[in-house]
């Protein structure tokens, strides 16, 4: 199986971690991504120790599904929210 998993770690601006996750959920963007063909998992988690650290765990059926995801129009909206709430992002990819 070609499953791809991403761990995306967002370091949010001070006191913005929970607001970032809430904005994603309330905007419907998280649900939109979950509805994409090939999306197996798309979950945000807030660290217990570092309240401004948010980890996104993404699971994709294959590279084609991940590539299609990255070109979806709603990704622009996610990047707008990221620009507002996030200071730094790192990505770990597992295949």
mmCIF file with all atom_site columns, C-alpha atoms in Angstrom:
data_model
loop_
_atom_site.group_PDB
_atom_site.id
_atom_site.type_symbol
_atom_site.label_atom_id
_atom_site.label_alt_id
_atom_site.label_comp_id
_atom_site.label_asym_id
_atom_site.label_entity_id
_atom_site.label_seq_id
_atom_site.pdbx_PDB_ins_code
_atom_site.Cartn_x
_atom_site.Cartn_y
_atom_site.Cartn_z
_atom_site.occupancy
_atom_site.B_iso_or_equiv
_atom_site.pdbx_formal_charge
_atom_site.auth_seq_id
_atom_site.auth_comp_id
_atom_site.auth_asym_id
_atom_site.auth_atom_id
_atom_site.pdbx_PDB_model_num
ATOM 1  C CA . UNK A 1 1  ? 0.000   0.000  0.000  1.00 0.00 ? 1  UNK A CA 1
ATOM 2  C CA . UNK A 1 2  ? 1.209   3.502  -0.826 1.00 0.00 ? 2  UNK A CA 1
ATOM 3  C CA . UNK A 1 3  ? -0.262  5.190  2.258  1.00 0.00 ? 3  UNK A CA 1
ATOM 4  C CA . UNK A 1 4  ? 1.388   8.486  3.178  1.00 0.00 ? 4  UNK A CA 1
ATOM 5  C CA . UNK A 1 5  ? 1.278   9.993  6.665  1.00 0.00 ? 5  UNK A CA 1
ATOM 6  C CA . UNK A 1 6  ? 2.232   13.569 7.472  1.00 0.00 ? 6  UNK A CA 1
ATOM 7  C CA . UNK A 1 7  ? 2.878   15.006 10.928 1.00 0.00 ? 7  UNK A CA 1
ATOM 8  C CA . UNK A 1 8  ? 2.628   18.769 10.584 1.00 0.00 ? 8  UNK A CA 1
ATOM 9  C CA . UNK A 1 9  ? 3.723   20.693 13.668 1.00 0.00 ? 9  UNK A CA 1
ATOM 10 C CA . UNK A 1 10 ? 2.497   24.267 13.968 1.00 0.00 ? 10 UNK A CA 1
ATOM 11 C CA . UNK A 1 11 ? 4.070   26.603 16.492 1.00 0.00 ? 11 UNK A CA 1
ATOM 12 C CA . UNK A 1 12 ? 1.395   29.233 16.899 1.00 0.00 ? 12 UNK A CA 1
ATOM 13 C CA . UNK A 1 13 ? 1.793   32.824 18.005 1.00 0.00 ? 13 UNK A CA 1
ATOM 14 C CA . UNK A 1 14 ? 1.443   33.208 21.803 1.00 0.00 ? 14 UNK A CA 1
ATOM 15 C CA . UNK A 1 15 ? -2.008  32.188 23.065 1.00 0.00 ? 15 UNK A CA 1
ATOM 16 C CA . UNK A 1 16 ? -3.218  31.347 19.535 1.00 0.00 ? 16 UNK A CA 1
ATOM 17 C CA . UNK A 1 17 ? -3.101  27.523 19.397 1.00 0.00 ? 17 UNK A CA 1
ATOM 18 C CA . UNK A 1 18 ? -6.672  26.877 20.480 1.00 0.00 ? 18 UNK A CA 1
ATOM 19 C CA . UNK A 1 19 ? -7.961  29.760 18.363 1.00 0.00 ? 19 UNK A CA 1
ATOM 20 C CA . UNK A 1 20 ? -6.211  28.318 15.302 1.00 0.00 ? 20 UNK A CA 1
ATOM 21 C CA . UNK A 1 21 ? -7.841  24.916 15.730 1.00 0.00 ? 21 UNK A CA 1
ATOM 22 C CA . UNK A 1 22 ? -11.230 26.470 16.462 1.00 0.00 ? 22 UNK A CA 1
ATOM 23 C CA . UNK A 1 23 ? -11.020 28.679 13.358 1.00 0.00 ? 23 UNK A CA 1
ATOM 24 C CA . UNK A 1 24 ? -10.202 25.651 11.188 1.00 0.00 ? 24 UNK A CA 1
ATOM 25 C CA . UNK A 1 25 ? -13.080 23.643 12.614 1.00 0.00 ? 25 UNK A CA 1
ATOM 26 C CA . UNK A 1 26 ? -15.620 26.474 12.588 1.00 0.00 ? 26 UNK A CA 1
ATOM 27 C CA . UNK A 1 27 ? -14.775 27.458 9.001  1.00 0.00 ? 27 UNK A CA 1
ATOM 28 C CA . UNK A 1 28 ? -15.616 23.981 7.731  1.00 0.00 ? 28 UNK A CA 1
ATOM 29 C CA . UNK A 1 29 ? -12.140 23.606 6.243  1.00 0.00 ? 29 UNK A CA 1
ATOM 30 C CA . UNK A 1 30 ? -11.255 20.556 8.318  1.00 0.00 ? 30 UNK A CA 1
ATOM 31 C CA . UNK A 1 31 ? -14.462 18.847 7.199  1.00 0.00 ? 31 UNK A CA 1
ATOM 32 C CA . UNK A 1 32 ? -13.775 19.802 3.580  1.00 0.00 ? 32 UNK A CA 1
ATOM 33 C CA . UNK A 1 33 ? -10.363 18.136 3.682  1.00 0.00 ? 33 UNK A CA 1
ATOM 34 C CA . UNK A 1 34 ? -11.772 15.047 5.374  1.00 0.00 ? 34 UNK A CA 1
ATOM 35 C CA . UNK A 1 35 ? -14.242 14.771 2.507  1.00 0.00 ? 35 UNK A CA 1
ATOM 36 C CA . UNK A 1 36 ? -11.538 14.651 -0.158 1.00 0.00 ? 36 UNK A CA 1
ATOM 37 C CA . UNK A 1 37 ? -11.012 11.460 -2.123 1.00 0.00 ? 37 UNK A CA 1
ATOM 38 C CA . UNK A 1 38 ? -8.065  9.610  -0.638 1.00 0.00 ? 38 UNK A CA 1
ATOM 39 C CA . UNK A 1 39 ? -8.093  11.326 2.765  1.00 0.00 ? 39 UNK A CA 1
ATOM 40 C CA . UNK A 1 40 ? -7.785  8.657  5.441  1.00 0.00 ? 40 UNK A CA 1
ATOM 41 C CA . UNK A 1 41 ? -7.144  10.923 8.444  1.00 0.00 ? 41 UNK A CA 1
ATOM 42 C CA . UNK A 1 42 ? -7.014  14.657 9.118  1.00 0.00 ? 42 UNK A CA 1
ATOM 43 C CA . UNK A 1 43 ? -6.860  15.445 12.839 1.00 0.00 ? 43 UNK A CA 1
ATOM 44 C CA . UNK A 1 44 ? -5.530  18.436 14.771 1.00 0.00 ? 44 UNK A CA 1
ATOM 45 C CA . UNK A 1 45 ? -4.128  17.942 18.292 1.00 0.00 ? 45 UNK A CA 1
ATOM 46 C CA . UNK A 1 46 ? -3.109  20.584 20.847 1.00 0.00 ? 46 UNK A CA 1
ATOM 47 C CA . UNK A 1 47 ? -0.118  19.743 23.035 1.00 0.00 ? 47 UNK A CA 1
ATOM 48 C CA . UNK A 1 48 ? -0.807  19.289 26.753 1.00 0.00 ? 48 UNK A CA 1
ATOM 49 C CA . UNK A 1 49 ? 2.481   20.967 27.696 1.00 0.00 ? 49 UNK A CA 1
ATOM 50 C CA . UNK A 1 50 ? 2.822   23.584 24.965 1.00 0.00 ? 50 UNK A CA 1
ATOM 51 C CA . UNK A 1 51 ? -0.641  25.061 24.358 1.00 0.00 ? 51 UNK A CA 1
ATOM 52 C CA . UNK A 1 52 ? 0.595   26.918 21.272 1.00 0.00 ? 52 UNK A CA 1
ATOM 53 C CA . UNK A 1 53 ? 1.902   23.747 19.619 1.00 0.00 ? 53 UNK A CA 1
ATOM 54 C CA . UNK A 1 54 ? -0.625  22.094 17.334 1.00 0.00 ? 54 UNK A CA 1
ATOM 55 C CA . UNK A 1 55 ? 0.069   18.832 15.518 1.00 0.00 ? 55 UNK A CA 1
ATOM 56 C CA . UNK A 1 56 ? -1.875  17.841 12.421 1.00 0.00 ? 56 UNK A CA 1
ATOM 57 C CA . UNK A 1 57 ? -1.840  14.150 11.561 1.00 0.00 ? 57 UNK A CA 1
ATOM 58 C CA . UNK A 1 58 ? -2.761  13.532 7.942  1.00 0.00 ? 58 UNK A CA 1
ATOM 59 C CA . UNK A 1 59 ? -3.201  10.161 6.263  1.00 0.00 ? 59 UNK A CA 1
ATOM 60 C CA . UNK A 1 60 ? -3.510  9.825  2.480  1.00 0.00 ? 60 UNK A CA 1
ATOM 61 C CA . UNK A 1 61 ? -4.219  6.817  0.333  1.00 0.00 ? 61 UNK A CA 1
ATOM 62 C CA . UNK A 1 62 ? -1.303  7.570  -2.003 1.00 0.00 ? 62 UNK A CA 1
ATOM 63 C CA . UNK A 1 63 ? 0.856   10.313 -3.522 1.00 0.00 ? 63 UNK A CA 1
ATOM 64 C CA . UNK A 1 64 ? -1.799  11.168 -6.112 1.00 0.00 ? 64 UNK A CA 1
ATOM 65 C CA . UNK A 1 65 ? -4.392  11.879 -3.401 1.00 0.00 ? 65 UNK A CA 1
ATOM 66 C CA . UNK A 1 66 ? -1.923  14.050 -1.468 1.00 0.00 ? 66 UNK A CA 1
ATOM 67 C CA . UNK A 1 67 ? -1.004  15.953 -4.624 1.00 0.00 ? 67 UNK A CA 1
ATOM 68 C CA . UNK A 1 68 ? -4.665  16.558 -5.467 1.00 0.00 ? 68 UNK A CA 1
ATOM 69 C CA . UNK A 1 69 ? -5.252  17.761 -1.888 1.00 0.00 ? 69 UNK A CA 1
ATOM 70 C CA . UNK A 1 70 ? -2.487  20.338 -2.160 1.00 0.00 ? 70 UNK A CA 1
ATOM 71 C CA . UNK A 1 71 ? -4.130  21.929 -5.204 1.00 0.00 ? 71 UNK A CA 1
ATOM 72 C CA . UNK A 1 72 ? -7.663  22.211 -3.761 1.00 0.00 ? 72 UNK A CA 1
ATOM 73 C CA . UNK A 1 73 ? -9.116  25.746 -3.599 1.00 0.00 ? 73 UNK A CA 1
ATOM 74 C CA . UNK A 1 74 ? -9.835  25.454 0.140  1.00 0.00 ? 74 UNK A CA 1
ATOM 75 C CA . UNK A 1 75 ? -6.096  25.095 0.782  1.00 0.00 ? 75 UNK A CA 1
ATOM 76 C CA . UNK A 1 76 ? -5.771  28.842 0.104  1.00 0.00 ? 76 UNK A CA 1
ATOM 77 C CA . UNK A 1 77 ? -8.170  29.462 2.981  1.00 0.00 ? 77 UNK A CA 1
ATOM 78 C CA . UNK A 1 78 ? -6.187  27.176 5.267  1.00 0.00 ? 78 UNK A CA 1
ATOM 79 C CA . UNK A 1 79 ? -3.010  29.097 4.397  1.00 0.00 ? 79 UNK A CA 1
ATOM 80 C CA . UNK A 1 80 ? -4.764  32.386 5.235  1.00 0.00 ? 80 UNK A CA 1
ATOM 81 C CA . UNK A 1 81 ? -5.601  31.047 8.698  1.00 0.00 ? 81 UNK A CA 1
ATOM 82 C CA . UNK A 1 82 ? -2.073  29.721 9.061  1.00 0.00 ? 82 UNK A CA 1
ATOM 83 C CA . UNK A 1 83 ? -0.681  33.176 8.228  1.00 0.00 ? 83 UNK A CA 1
ATOM 84 C CA . UNK A 1 84 ? -2.883  34.673 10.927 1.00 0.00 ? 84 UNK A CA 1
ATOM 85 C CA . UNK A 1 85 ? -2.179  32.198 13.756 1.00 0.00 ? 85 UNK A CA 1
ATOM 86 C CA . UNK A 1 86 ? 1.085   30.334 13.040 1.00 0.00 ? 86 UNK A CA 1
ATOM 87 C CA . UNK A 1 87 ? 4.682   31.475 13.543 1.00 0.00 ? 87 UNK A CA 1
ATOM 88 C CA . UNK A 1 88 ? 6.484   28.302 12.353 1.00 0.00 ? 88 UNK A CA 1
ATOM 89 C CA . UNK A 1 89 ? 5.621   25.025 10.619 1.00 0.00 ? 89 UNK A CA 1
ATOM 90 C CA . UNK A 1 90 ? 7.550   21.780 10.279 1.00 0.00 ? 90 UNK A CA 1
ATOM 91 C CA . UNK A 1 91 ? 6.522   18.646 8.386  1.00 0.00 ? 91 UNK A CA 1
ATOM 92 C CA . UNK A 1 92 ? 7.557   15.013 8.790  1.00 0.00 ? 92 UNK A CA 1
ATOM 93 C CA . UNK A 1 93 ? 6.510   12.665 5.990  1.00 0.00 ? 93 UNK A CA 1
ATOM 94 C CA . UNK A 1 94 ? 6.230   8.889  6.373  1.00 0.00 ? 94 UNK A CA 1
ATOM 95 C CA . UNK A 1 95 ? 5.723   6.563  3.420  1.00 0.00 ? 95 UNK A CA 1
#
